[in-house]
Coordinates of N, CA, C and O in Angstrom, one line a residue:
M436 N 88.5 -14.4 -69.7 CA 88.3 -15.5 -68.7 C 87.5 -16.6 -69.4 O 86.4 -16.3 -70.0
G437 N 87.9 -17.8 -69.4 CA 87.2 -18.9 -70.1 C 87.5 -18.9 -71.6 O 86.9 -19.7 -72.3
G438 N 88.3 -18.1 -72.1 CA 88.6 -18.0 -73.5 C 89.6 -19.2 -73.9 O 89.6 -19.5 -75.1
S439 N 90.3 -19.7 -73.0 CA 91.3 -20.8 -73.4 C 90.7 -22.1 -72.9 O 90.0 -22.2 -72.0
Q440 N 91.1 -23.1 -73.7 CA 90.6 -24.4 -73.3 C 91.6 -25.1 -72.3 O 92.8 -24.8 -72.3
S441 N 91.0 -26.0 -71.5 CA 91.8 -26.7 -70.5 C 92.8 -27.7 -71.2 O 92.5 -28.3 -72.2
T442 N 94.0 -27.8 -70.6 CA 95.0 -28.7 -71.2 C 94.9 -30.1 -70.6 O 95.6 -31.0 -71.1
R443 N 94.0 -30.3 -69.6 CA 93.9 -31.6 -69.0 C 92.9 -32.4 -69.8 O 91.9 -31.9 -70.3
K444 N 93.2 -33.7 -69.9 CA 92.3 -34.6 -70.6 C 91.8 -35.7 -69.7 O 92.6 -36.4 -69.0
V445 N 90.5 -35.8 -69.5 CA 90.0 -36.8 -68.7 C 89.2 -37.8 -69.5 O 88.4 -37.4 -70.3
T446 N 89.6 -39.1 -69.4 CA 88.9 -40.1 -70.2 C 88.3 -41.1 -69.2 O 89.0 -41.6 -68.4
I447 N 87.0 -41.3 -69.4 CA 86.3 -42.3 -68.6 C 85.6 -43.2 -69.6 O 84.9 -42.8 -70.5
E448 N 85.9 -44.5 -69.3 CA 85.3 -45.5 -70.2 C 84.4 -46.4 -69.5 O 84.7 -46.8 -68.3
Q449 N 83.3 -46.8 -70.1 CA 82.4 -47.8 -69.5 C 83.0 -49.1 -69.9 O 83.2 -49.5 -71.0
G450 N 83.2 -49.9 -68.8 CA 83.8 -51.2 -69.0 C 82.8 -52.2 -69.5 O 81.6 -51.9 -69.7
D451 N 83.2 -53.5 -69.7 CA 82.3 -54.5 -70.2 C 81.3 -54.9 -69.1 O 80.2 -55.2 -69.4
M452 N 81.7 -54.7 -67.8 CA 80.8 -55.1 -66.8 C 80.0 -53.8 -66.4 O 80.5 -52.7 -66.4
D453 N 78.7 -54.0 -65.9 CA 77.9 -52.9 -65.5 C 78.4 -52.4 -64.2 O 78.8 -53.1 -63.3
G454 N 78.4 -51.0 -64.0 CA 78.8 -50.4 -62.7 C 80.4 -50.3 -62.6 O 80.8 -49.9 -61.6
V455 N 81.1 -50.6 -63.6 CA 82.6 -50.5 -63.6 C 83.0 -49.3 -64.5 O 82.6 -49.3 -65.7
V456 N 83.8 -48.4 -63.9 CA 84.3 -47.3 -64.7 C 85.8 -47.3 -64.7 O 86.4 -47.4 -63.6
K457 N 86.5 -47.2 -65.8 CA 87.9 -47.1 -65.9 C 88.3 -45.7 -65.9 O 87.8 -44.9 -66.6
V458 N 89.3 -45.4 -65.0 CA 89.8 -44.0 -64.8 C 91.3 -44.0 -65.0 O 91.9 -44.9 -64.4
S459 N 91.8 -43.0 -65.7 CA 93.3 -43.0 -65.9 C 94.0 -42.8 -64.6 O 93.5 -42.2 -63.6
A460 N 95.3 -43.2 -64.5 CA 96.1 -43.0 -63.3 C 96.3 -41.5 -63.0 O 96.3 -41.2 -61.8
S461 N 96.4 -40.7 -64.0 CA 96.6 -39.2 -63.7 C 95.3 -38.7 -63.0 O 95.4 -37.8 -62.1
V462 N 94.1 -39.1 -63.4 CA 92.9 -38.7 -62.7 C 92.9 -39.1 -61.2 O 92.5 -38.4 -60.3
V463 N 93.3 -40.4 -61.0 CA 93.4 -40.9 -59.7 C 94.3 -40.1 -58.8 O 94.1 -39.7 -57.7
K464 N 95.5 -39.8 -59.4 CA 96.5 -39.0 -58.7 C 95.9 -37.6 -58.3 O 96.1 -37.1 -57.2
R465 N 95.2 -37.0 -59.2 CA 94.6 -35.7 -59.0 C 93.6 -35.8 -57.9 O 93.4 -34.9 -57.0
M466 N 92.8 -36.8 -57.9 CA 91.7 -37.0 -56.9 C 92.4 -37.2 -55.5 O 91.8 -36.8 -54.5
R467 N 93.5 -37.9 -55.5 CA 94.2 -38.1 -54.2 C 95.0 -36.8 -53.8 O 95.5 -36.7 -52.6
G468 N 95.2 -35.9 -54.6 CA 95.9 -34.7 -54.3 C 97.4 -34.8 -54.5 O 98.2 -34.0 -54.0
E469 N 97.8 -35.9 -55.2 CA 99.2 -36.1 -55.5 C 99.7 -35.3 -56.7 O 98.9 -35.0 -57.5
P470 N 100.9 -34.9 -56.7 CA 101.4 -34.2 -57.9 C 101.4 -35.0 -59.1 O 101.6 -36.2 -59.1
E471 N 101.0 -34.4 -60.2 CA 101.0 -35.1 -61.5 C 102.4 -35.3 -62.1 O 103.2 -34.5 -61.9
D472 N 102.6 -36.4 -62.8 CA 103.8 -36.6 -63.5 C 103.9 -35.6 -64.7 O 102.9 -35.1 -65.2
E473 N 105.1 -35.2 -65.1 CA 105.3 -34.3 -66.2 C 104.7 -35.0 -67.5 O 105.0 -36.2 -67.7
P474 N 103.9 -34.3 -68.3 CA 103.4 -34.9 -69.5 C 104.6 -35.2 -70.5 O 105.5 -34.5 -70.6
A475 N 104.4 -36.3 -71.2 CA 105.4 -36.7 -72.2 C 105.4 -35.7 -73.3 O 104.3 -35.2 -73.7
P476 N 106.6 -35.3 -73.9 CA 106.6 -34.4 -75.0 C 105.8 -34.9 -76.2 O 105.9 -36.1 -76.5
A477 N 105.0 -34.1 -76.8 CA 104.1 -34.5 -77.9 C 104.9 -34.8 -79.2 O 104.4 -35.4 -80.1
A478 N 106.1 -34.3 -79.3 CA 106.9 -34.5 -80.5 C 107.5 -35.9 -80.7 O 107.8 -36.3 -81.8
T479 N 107.6 -36.6 -79.5 CA 108.1 -38.0 -79.7 C 107.0 -38.9 -80.1 O 106.0 -39.0 -79.4
P480 N 107.2 -39.7 -81.1 CA 106.2 -40.6 -81.5 C 106.2 -41.8 -80.6 O 107.2 -42.2 -80.0
S481 N 104.9 -42.3 -80.4 CA 104.7 -43.4 -79.4 C 104.6 -44.7 -80.2 O 103.8 -44.7 -81.2
S482 N 105.3 -45.7 -79.8 CA 105.1 -47.0 -80.5 C 104.0 -47.8 -80.0 O 103.7 -48.9 -80.5
E483 N 103.4 -47.4 -78.8 CA 102.4 -48.1 -78.2 C 101.1 -47.9 -78.9 O 100.9 -46.9 -79.6
P484 N 100.1 -48.8 -78.7 CA 98.8 -48.6 -79.3 C 98.1 -47.3 -78.7 O 98.6 -46.8 -77.7
E485 N 97.1 -46.9 -79.3 CA 96.3 -45.7 -78.9 C 95.8 -45.8 -77.5 O 95.4 -46.9 -77.0
A486 N 95.7 -44.7 -76.8 CA 95.1 -44.6 -75.4 C 93.7 -45.1 -75.5 O 92.9 -44.8 -76.4
G487 N 93.3 -45.8 -74.4 CA 91.9 -46.3 -74.3 C 91.8 -47.8 -74.6 O 90.8 -48.4 -74.3
R488 N 92.8 -48.3 -75.3 CA 92.8 -49.7 -75.6 C 93.5 -50.4 -74.4 O 94.3 -49.9 -73.7
P489 N 93.2 -51.7 -74.2 CA 93.9 -52.4 -73.2 C 95.4 -52.3 -73.4 O 95.9 -52.5 -74.5
N490 N 96.2 -52.1 -72.3 CA 97.6 -51.9 -72.3 C 98.0 -50.8 -73.2 O 99.0 -50.8 -73.8
G491 N 97.2 -49.7 -73.3 CA 97.4 -48.6 -74.1 C 98.4 -47.6 -73.5 O 99.1 -47.9 -72.6
G492 N 98.5 -46.4 -74.1 CA 99.5 -45.4 -73.7 C 99.3 -44.9 -72.3 O 100.3 -44.6 -71.6
I493 N 98.1 -44.9 -71.8 CA 97.8 -44.4 -70.4 C 97.4 -45.6 -69.6 O 96.4 -46.3 -70.0
P494 N 98.1 -45.9 -68.5 CA 97.7 -47.0 -67.7 C 96.3 -46.8 -67.1 O 95.9 -45.6 -66.7
R495 N 95.5 -47.8 -67.0 CA 94.1 -47.6 -66.5 C 93.9 -48.4 -65.2 O 94.6 -49.4 -64.9
E496 N 93.1 -47.9 -64.3 CA 92.7 -48.7 -63.1 C 91.2 -48.9 -63.1 O 90.4 -48.1 -63.6
T497 N 90.8 -50.0 -62.7 CA 89.4 -50.3 -62.6 C 88.9 -50.1 -61.2 O 89.4 -50.7 -60.3
L498 N 87.9 -49.2 -61.1 CA 87.4 -48.8 -59.8 C 85.8 -49.0 -59.8 O 85.2 -48.5 -60.7
L499 N 85.3 -49.6 -58.8 CA 83.9 -49.7 -58.6 C 83.4 -48.5 -58.0 O 84.2 -47.7 -57.3
P500 N 82.1 -48.1 -58.1 CA 81.6 -46.9 -57.6 C 81.9 -46.7 -56.1 O 82.2 -45.6 -55.6
H501 N 81.7 -47.8 -55.3 CA 82.0 -47.6 -53.8 C 83.5 -47.4 -53.6 O 83.8 -46.7 -52.6
E502 N 84.3 -48.0 -54.4 CA 85.8 -47.7 -54.3 C 86.1 -46.3 -54.6 O 86.9 -45.6 -54.0
Q503 N 85.4 -45.7 -55.6 CA 85.6 -44.3 -56.0 C 85.2 -43.4 -54.8 O 85.9 -42.5 -54.5
K504 N 84.0 -43.7 -54.2 CA 83.5 -43.0 -53.1 C 84.5 -43.0 -52.0 O 84.8 -42.0 -51.3
A505 N 85.0 -44.2 -51.7 CA 86.0 -44.3 -50.6 C 87.3 -43.6 -50.9 O 87.9 -42.9 -50.0
L506 N 87.7 -43.6 -52.1 CA 88.9 -42.9 -52.5 C 88.7 -41.3 -52.4 O 89.6 -40.6 -51.9
L507 N 87.5 -40.9 -52.8 CA 87.2 -39.4 -52.6 C 87.1 -39.1 -51.1 O 87.6 -38.0 -50.7
Q508 N 86.5 -39.9 -50.3 CA 86.4 -39.7 -48.9 C 87.8 -39.6 -48.3 O 88.1 -38.7 -47.5
E509 N 88.7 -40.5 -48.7 CA 90.1 -40.5 -48.2 C 90.8 -39.2 -48.6 O 91.5 -38.6 -47.8
A510 N 90.6 -38.8 -49.8 CA 91.2 -37.5 -50.3 C 90.7 -36.3 -49.5 O 91.4 -35.4 -49.1
L511 N 89.4 -36.3 -49.2 CA 88.8 -35.2 -48.4 C 89.3 -35.2 -47.0 O 89.6 -34.2 -46.5
Q512 N 89.5 -36.4 -46.4 CA 90.0 -36.5 -45.1 C 91.4 -36.0 -45.0 O 91.9 -35.3 -44.1
E513 N 92.2 -36.3 -46.1 CA 93.6 -35.9 -46.1 C 93.7 -34.4 -46.2 O 94.5 -33.7 -45.6
R514 N 92.8 -33.8 -47.1 CA 92.8 -32.3 -47.2 C 92.4 -31.7 -45.9 O 92.9 -30.7 -45.5
D515 N 91.4 -32.3 -45.3 CA 90.9 -31.8 -44.0 C 92.0 -31.8 -42.9 O 92.2 -30.8 -42.2
R516 N 92.8 -32.9 -42.9 CA 93.9 -32.9 -42.0 C 95.0 -31.8 -42.3 O 95.5 -31.2 -41.4
Y517 N 95.2 -31.7 -43.6 CA 96.2 -30.7 -44.0 C 95.8 -29.3 -43.5 O 96.5 -28.5 -43.0
W518 N 94.5 -28.9 -43.8 CA 94.0 -27.6 -43.4 C 93.9 -27.4 -41.9 O 94.1 -26.3 -41.3
Q519 N 93.6 -28.5 -41.2 CA 93.6 -28.5 -39.7 C 95.0 -28.2 -39.2 O 95.2 -27.4 -38.2
D520 N 96.0 -28.8 -39.8 CA 97.4 -28.6 -39.4 C 97.8 -27.1 -39.7 O 98.4 -26.5 -38.9
K521 N 97.4 -26.6 -40.9 CA 97.6 -25.2 -41.2 C 97.0 -24.3 -40.2 O 97.6 -23.3 -39.7
L522 N 95.7 -24.6 -39.9 CA 95.0 -23.7 -38.9 C 95.7 -23.8 -37.5 O 95.8 -22.7 -36.9
H523 N 96.1 -24.9 -37.1 CA 96.8 -25.1 -35.8 C 98.1 -24.3 -35.8 O 98.4 -23.6 -34.8
T524 N 98.8 -24.3 -36.9 CA 100.1 -23.6 -37.0 C 99.8 -22.1 -36.9 O 100.5 -21.3 -36.2
V525 N 98.8 -21.6 -37.7 CA 98.5 -20.2 -37.7 C 98.0 -19.7 -36.3 O 98.4 -18.7 -35.8
Q526 N 97.2 -20.6 -35.6 CA 96.8 -20.2 -34.3 C 97.9 -20.2 -33.3 O 98.0 -19.3 -32.4
E527 N 98.9 -21.1 -33.4 CA 100.1 -21.0 -32.5 C 100.9 -19.7 -32.8 O 101.3 -19.1 -31.8
K528 N 101.1 -19.4 -34.0 CA 101.8 -18.1 -34.3 C 101.0 -16.9 -33.8 O 101.6 -16.0 -33.3
N529 N 99.7 -16.9 -34.0 CA 98.9 -15.8 -33.5 C 99.0 -15.7 -31.9 O 99.1 -14.6 -31.4
A530 N 99.0 -16.8 -31.2 CA 99.1 -16.8 -29.8 C 100.5 -16.3 -29.4 O 100.6 -15.5 -28.4
E531 N 101.5 -16.7 -30.1 CA 102.9 -16.1 -29.8 C 102.9 -14.6 -30.0 O 103.5 -13.9 -29.2
L532 N 102.4 -14.2 -31.1 CA 102.4 -12.7 -31.4 C 101.5 -12.0 -30.4 O 101.9 -10.9 -30.0
N533 N 100.4 -12.6 -30.0 CA 99.6 -11.9 -29.0 C 100.3 -11.8 -27.7 O 100.2 -10.7 -27.0
Q534 N 101.0 -12.8 -27.3 CA 101.8 -12.8 -26.0 C 102.9 -11.8 -26.1 O 103.1 -11.0 -25.2
L535 N 103.6 -11.7 -27.2 CA 104.7 -10.8 -27.4 C 104.1 -9.3 -27.4 O 104.7 -8.5 -26.7
T536 N 103.0 -9.1 -28.0 CA 102.4 -7.8 -28.0 C 102.0 -7.4 -26.6 O 102.2 -6.2 -26.2
A537 N 101.4 -8.3 -25.9 CA 101.0 -8.0 -24.5 C 102.2 -7.7 -23.6 O 102.1 -6.7 -22.8
E538 N 103.3 -8.4 -23.8 CA 104.5 -8.1 -23.1 C 105.0 -6.8 -23.4 O 105.4 -6.0 -22.5
Q539 N 105.1 -6.4 -24.7 CA 105.5 -5.1 -25.1 C 104.6 -4.0 -24.6 O 105.1 -3.0 -24.2
F540 N 103.3 -4.2 -24.6 CA 102.4 -3.2 -24.0 C 102.7 -3.0 -22.5 O 102.7 -1.9 -22.1
H541 N 102.8 -4.1 -21.8 CA 103.1 -3.9 -20.3 C 104.4 -3.2 -20.1 O 104.5 -2.4 -19.2
K542 N 105.4 -3.6 -20.9 CA 106.7 -2.9 -20.7 C 106.6 -1.4 -21.0 O 107.1 -0.6 -20.2
A543 N 105.9 -1.0 -22.1 CA 105.7 0.4 -22.4 C 104.9 1.1 -21.3 O 105.2 2.2 -21.0
A544 N 103.8 0.4 -20.8 CA 103.0 1.0 -19.7 C 103.9 1.2 -18.5 O 103.7 2.3 -17.8
E545 N 104.8 0.3 -18.2 CA 105.6 0.5 -17.0 C 106.6 1.7 -17.2 O 106.9 2.4 -16.3
E546 N 107.1 1.8 -18.5 CA 108.0 2.9 -18.8 C 107.3 4.3 -18.6 O 107.8 5.2 -18.0
V547 N 106.0 4.3 -19.1 CA 105.2 5.6 -19.0 C 105.0 5.9 -17.5 O 105.1 7.0 -17.1
E548 N 104.6 4.8 -16.8 CA 104.3 5.1 -15.3 C 105.6 5.5 -14.6 O 105.5 6.4 -13.8
A549 N 106.7 5.0 -15.0 CA 108.0 5.4 -14.3 C 108.3 6.8 -14.6 O 108.8 7.5 -13.8
K550 N 108.0 7.3 -15.8 CA 108.3 8.7 -16.2 C 107.3 9.7 -15.7 O 107.7 10.8 -15.3
F551 N 106.0 9.4 -15.7 CA 105.0 10.4 -15.4 C 104.2 10.2 -14.2 O 103.8 11.1 -13.5
I552 N 103.9 9.0 -13.8 CA 102.9 8.7 -12.7 C 103.6 8.6 -11.4 O 103.0 8.7 -10.3
K553 N 104.9 8.3 -11.4 CA 105.6 8.1 -10.1 C 105.6 9.3 -9.2 O 105.9 9.2 -8.0
Q554 N 105.4 10.5 -9.7 CA 105.5 11.7 -8.9 C 104.2 11.8 -8.1 O 103.1 11.8 -8.6
H555 N 104.4 11.8 -6.8 CA 103.3 11.9 -5.8 C 103.4 13.3 -5.2 O 104.5 13.7 -4.7
Y556 N 102.3 14.0 -5.1 CA 102.3 15.3 -4.5 C 101.5 15.3 -3.3 O 100.4 14.7 -3.2
K557 N 102.0 16.0 -2.3 CA 101.2 16.2 -1.1 C 100.2 17.3 -1.3 O 100.6 18.3 -2.1
P558 N 99.1 17.3 -0.7 CA 98.1 18.4 -0.9 C 98.7 19.7 -0.4 O 99.4 19.8 0.6
V559 N 98.5 20.8 -1.1 CA 98.9 22.1 -0.7 C 97.8 22.9 -0.1 O 96.6 22.7 -0.5
C560 N 98.1 23.6 0.9 CA 97.2 24.5 1.6 C 95.9 23.8 2.1 O 94.8 24.3 2.0
Q561 N 96.1 22.6 2.6 CA 95.0 21.8 3.0 C 94.2 22.4 4.2 O 93.0 22.4 4.2
D562 N 94.9 23.1 5.1 CA 94.2 23.7 6.2 C 93.3 24.9 5.8 O 92.2 25.0 6.2
L563 N 93.8 25.6 4.8 CA 93.0 26.7 4.3 C 91.8 26.2 3.4 O 90.7 26.8 3.4
Q564 N 92.0 25.1 2.7 CA 91.0 24.5 2.0 C 89.8 24.0 2.9 O 88.7 24.3 2.6
E565 N 90.2 23.4 4.0 CA 89.2 23.0 5.0 C 88.5 24.2 5.6 O 87.3 24.1 5.9
A566 N 89.2 25.3 5.8 CA 88.6 26.5 6.4 C 87.5 27.1 5.4 O 86.4 27.5 5.8
V567 N 87.9 27.1 4.1 CA 86.9 27.5 3.1 C 85.7 26.6 3.0 O 84.5 27.1 3.0
M568 N 85.9 25.3 3.1 CA 84.8 24.4 3.1 C 83.9 24.5 4.3 O 82.6 24.5 4.2
T569 N 84.5 24.7 5.4 CA 83.7 24.9 6.7 C 82.9 26.2 6.6 O 81.7 26.2 7.0
C570 N 83.5 27.2 6.1 CA 82.8 28.5 6.0 C 81.6 28.4 5.0 O 80.5 28.9 5.3
Y571 N 81.8 27.7 3.9 CA 80.7 27.5 3.0 C 79.5 26.7 3.6 O 78.4 26.9 3.4
M572 N 79.9 25.7 4.4 CA 78.9 24.9 5.1 C 78.1 25.7 6.1 O 76.9 25.6 6.3
E573 N 78.8 26.6 6.8 CA 78.2 27.4 7.9 C 77.3 28.6 7.3 O 76.4 29.0 7.9
N574 N 77.7 29.0 6.1 CA 77.0 30.1 5.4 C 76.5 29.7 4.0 O 77.0 30.2 3.0
P575 N 75.6 28.8 3.9 CA 75.2 28.4 2.6 C 74.5 29.4 1.8 O 74.6 29.4 0.5
T576 N 73.8 30.4 2.4 CA 73.1 31.4 1.6 C 73.9 32.7 1.5 O 73.6 33.6 0.8
Q577 N 75.0 32.8 2.3 CA 75.8 34.1 2.4 C 77.2 33.7 2.1 O 78.1 33.9 3.0
T578 N 77.5 33.4 0.8 CA 78.9 32.9 0.5 C 79.9 34.1 0.5 O 81.1 33.8 0.6
L579 N 79.5 35.3 0.4 CA 80.4 36.4 0.4 C 81.1 36.6 1.8 O 82.1 37.2 1.9
N580 N 80.5 36.0 2.8 CA 81.1 36.0 4.1 C 82.4 35.2 4.2 O 83.2 35.3 5.1
C581 N 82.6 34.3 3.2 CA 83.8 33.4 3.1 C 84.8 34.0 2.2 O 85.8 33.3 1.8
S582 N 84.7 35.2 1.8 CA 85.6 35.8 0.8 C 87.1 35.8 1.3 O 88.0 35.6 0.6
Q583 N 87.3 36.1 2.6 CA 88.6 36.2 3.2 C 89.3 34.9 3.2 O 90.5 34.7 2.8
Q584 N 88.6 33.8 3.6 CA 89.1 32.5 3.6 C 89.5 32.0 2.1 O 90.5 31.4 1.9
T585 N 88.6 32.4 1.2 CA 88.8 32.0 -0.2 C 90.0 32.7 -0.8 O 90.8 32.1 -1.5
K586 N 90.1 34.0 -0.4 CA 91.3 34.8 -0.9 C 92.6 34.2 -0.4 O 93.6 34.1 -1.1
A587 N 92.6 33.8 0.9 CA 93.8 33.3 1.5 C 94.2 31.9 0.9 O 95.3 31.7 0.6
F588 N 93.2 31.1 0.6 CA 93.4 29.8 0.0 C 93.9 30.0 -1.4 O 94.9 29.3 -1.9
T589 N 93.4 30.9 -2.2 CA 93.8 31.2 -3.6 C 95.2 31.7 -3.6 O 96.1 31.2 -4.4
N590 N 95.6 32.6 -2.7 CA 97.0 33.1 -2.6 C 97.9 32.0 -2.3 O 99.1 31.9 -2.8
C591 N 97.6 31.1 -1.3 CA 98.4 30.0 -0.9 C 98.7 29.0 -2.1 O 99.8 28.6 -2.3
V592 N 97.6 28.7 -2.9 CA 97.8 27.8 -4.0 C 98.7 28.5 -5.1 O 99.5 27.8 -5.7
E593 N 98.5 29.8 -5.3 CA 99.3 30.5 -6.3 C 100.8 30.5 -5.9 O 101.7 30.2 -6.7
Q594 N 101.1 30.7 -4.6 CA 102.4 30.6 -4.1 C 103.1 29.2 -4.3 O 104.2 29.1 -4.7
A595 N 102.3 28.2 -4.0 CA 102.8 26.8 -4.2 C 103.1 26.5 -5.6 O 104.1 25.9 -6.0
R596 N 102.2 27.0 -6.5 CA 102.4 26.8 -7.9 C 103.7 27.5 -8.4 O 104.5 26.9 -9.2
L597 N 103.9 28.7 -8.0 CA 105.1 29.5 -8.4 C 106.3 28.8 -7.9 O 107.4 28.7 -8.5
G598 N 106.2 28.3 -6.6 CA 107.4 27.6 -6.0 C 107.7 26.4 -6.8 O 108.9 26.1 -7.0
M599 N 106.8 25.6 -7.3 CA 107.0 24.4 -8.1 C 107.6 24.8 -9.4 O 108.5 24.1 -9.9
L600 N 107.1 25.8 -10.1 CA 107.7 26.2 -11.3 C 109.1 26.7 -11.2 O 109.9 26.4 -12.1
Q601 N 109.5 27.4 -10.1 CA 110.8 27.8 -9.9 C 111.7 26.6 -9.7 O 112.9 26.6 -10.1
L602 N 111.3 25.6 -9.0 CA 112.1 24.4 -8.8 C 112.3 23.6 -10.1 O 113.4 23.2 -10.3
K603 N 111.3 23.5 -10.9 CA 111.5 22.9 -12.2 C 112.4 23.7 -13.2 O 113.1 23.1 -13.9
G604 N 112.3 25.0 -13.1 CA 113.1 25.9 -13.9 C 114.5 25.8 -13.6 O 115.4 25.9 -14.4
S605 N 114.9 25.6 -12.3 CA 116.3 25.6 -11.9 C 116.9 24.2 -12.1 O 118.1 24.1 -12.1
S606 N 116.1 23.2 -12.3 CA 116.6 21.8 -12.5 C 117.2 21.6 -13.8 O 116.9 22.1 -14.8

């Protein structure tokens, strides 16, 4: 990491006037976020004078410091708009996926309810259950007095359970 040198060349020249900096066109394009032009092949000889001289190999633009700041601010705003658009797109996709997931969940819940919860049972042996409860209320300290009602209720429940199992087994 850091073992290779950068292939980009940045040249900044101090102009004749104070506060004026000349920056190459490729640097300006990079600051604006525009794609760079393909570099010219190094094998072809250039008949133009050396870079850095007026009308040299790389075109130069003269920018004042406040122009540079405005240019950077414009580039930042452009990047901000780009990322805001990206964020908005991702949020829209997320909302669509969330809605789709919610719809699929509700559909699956309805299927489960239709298969398992739709069965309603009426209470079995309700009269015997009430008799057991009444007996326990009347004899709070002598629960063995309610053994006959409890035994009748237990037998009734067992018969109902066996009847349900036989119905399911024959289906």
